[in-house]
XYZ file of C-alpha atoms in Angstrom:
90
model
C 9.486 -69.260 -31.215
C 9.364 -72.860 -33.396
C 11.791 -75.366 -32.356
C 12.458 -78.593 -34.939
C 14.826 -81.372 -35.276
C 16.190 -83.154 -38.181
C 18.572 -85.967 -39.226
C 21.219 -84.415 -41.652
C 23.363 -86.933 -43.832
C 26.444 -85.293 -43.868
C 29.017 -87.122 -46.673
C 32.074 -86.080 -48.357
C 31.478 -82.872 -49.639
C 30.177 -79.476 -47.891
C 26.738 -80.200 -47.277
C 24.570 -78.160 -45.349
C 23.090 -79.264 -41.879
C 21.637 -75.491 -41.085
C 20.841 -72.003 -42.037
C 18.921 -69.530 -40.443
C 16.180 -67.576 -42.411
C 17.274 -64.154 -45.217
C 14.537 -62.337 -43.925
C 15.457 -62.801 -39.581
C 18.825 -63.206 -37.169
C 18.361 -65.509 -33.468
C 18.003 -68.798 -34.980
C 20.552 -71.601 -32.426
C 20.968 -74.405 -33.548
C 22.536 -77.917 -31.734
C 24.337 -80.142 -33.888
C 25.167 -84.099 -32.038
C 26.815 -86.604 -33.635
C 25.718 -89.412 -32.383
C 28.662 -91.817 -33.997
C 30.275 -93.801 -31.962
C 33.703 -93.507 -33.802
C 33.061 -91.082 -36.990
C 34.769 -86.909 -36.930
C 32.196 -84.500 -38.529
C 34.025 -81.545 -39.756
C 31.481 -78.675 -39.088
C 32.463 -75.010 -40.622
C 31.906 -72.521 -43.893
C 30.750 -73.537 -47.377
C 34.728 -74.657 -48.305
C 34.504 -76.993 -45.090
C 37.615 -79.921 -45.672
C 38.495 -82.297 -43.469
C 41.746 -80.532 -43.166
C 40.040 -77.060 -43.605
C 37.514 -76.548 -41.210
C 36.382 -74.369 -38.371
C 35.294 -77.689 -35.555
C 36.461 -81.577 -35.776
C 33.253 -82.771 -34.469
C 33.905 -85.532 -32.277
C 32.044 -89.142 -32.440
C 29.818 -88.328 -28.911
C 29.911 -84.691 -28.961
C 27.908 -82.072 -30.104
C 27.812 -78.176 -30.776
C 25.390 -75.400 -30.050
C 26.077 -72.374 -32.389
C 24.015 -68.906 -32.585
C 23.298 -68.269 -36.800
C 22.819 -64.067 -37.960
C 20.713 -63.612 -41.160
C 21.797 -65.748 -44.234
C 24.306 -67.910 -42.107
C 25.018 -71.385 -43.004
C 26.967 -74.439 -40.955
C 27.818 -77.063 -43.283
C 29.314 -80.814 -42.259
C 31.624 -83.014 -44.183
C 32.930 -86.280 -43.134
C 36.371 -88.149 -44.130
C 34.859 -91.205 -46.485
C 30.983 -93.124 -46.752
C 28.320 -91.048 -44.436
C 27.375 -89.807 -41.018
C 23.671 -88.790 -40.031
C 23.902 -85.745 -37.407
C 21.019 -84.845 -34.888
C 20.136 -80.995 -35.456
C 17.741 -79.080 -33.001
C 16.898 -75.513 -33.802
C 14.960 -72.570 -31.695
C 14.413 -69.217 -33.058
C 12.361 -67.369 -34.931
């Protein structure tokens, strides 16, 4: 099982944060918003600041288990925001 990490720059349009490989299940991802003040909205391909799955406030994090082919997106209301991403899986 490999563990990797990255920083993803999220913008004002849906930005891919993490994806599960198309040939396997069992990919876990932890997304952390290190900002003190910017909210990052997490969801599917159509995520917006008014239609989202989770509003990730500054300093918050979320862990997800992704199935084959699933993709997590993020968006911010203005400018950009880095998120920290930790991945583990097959």
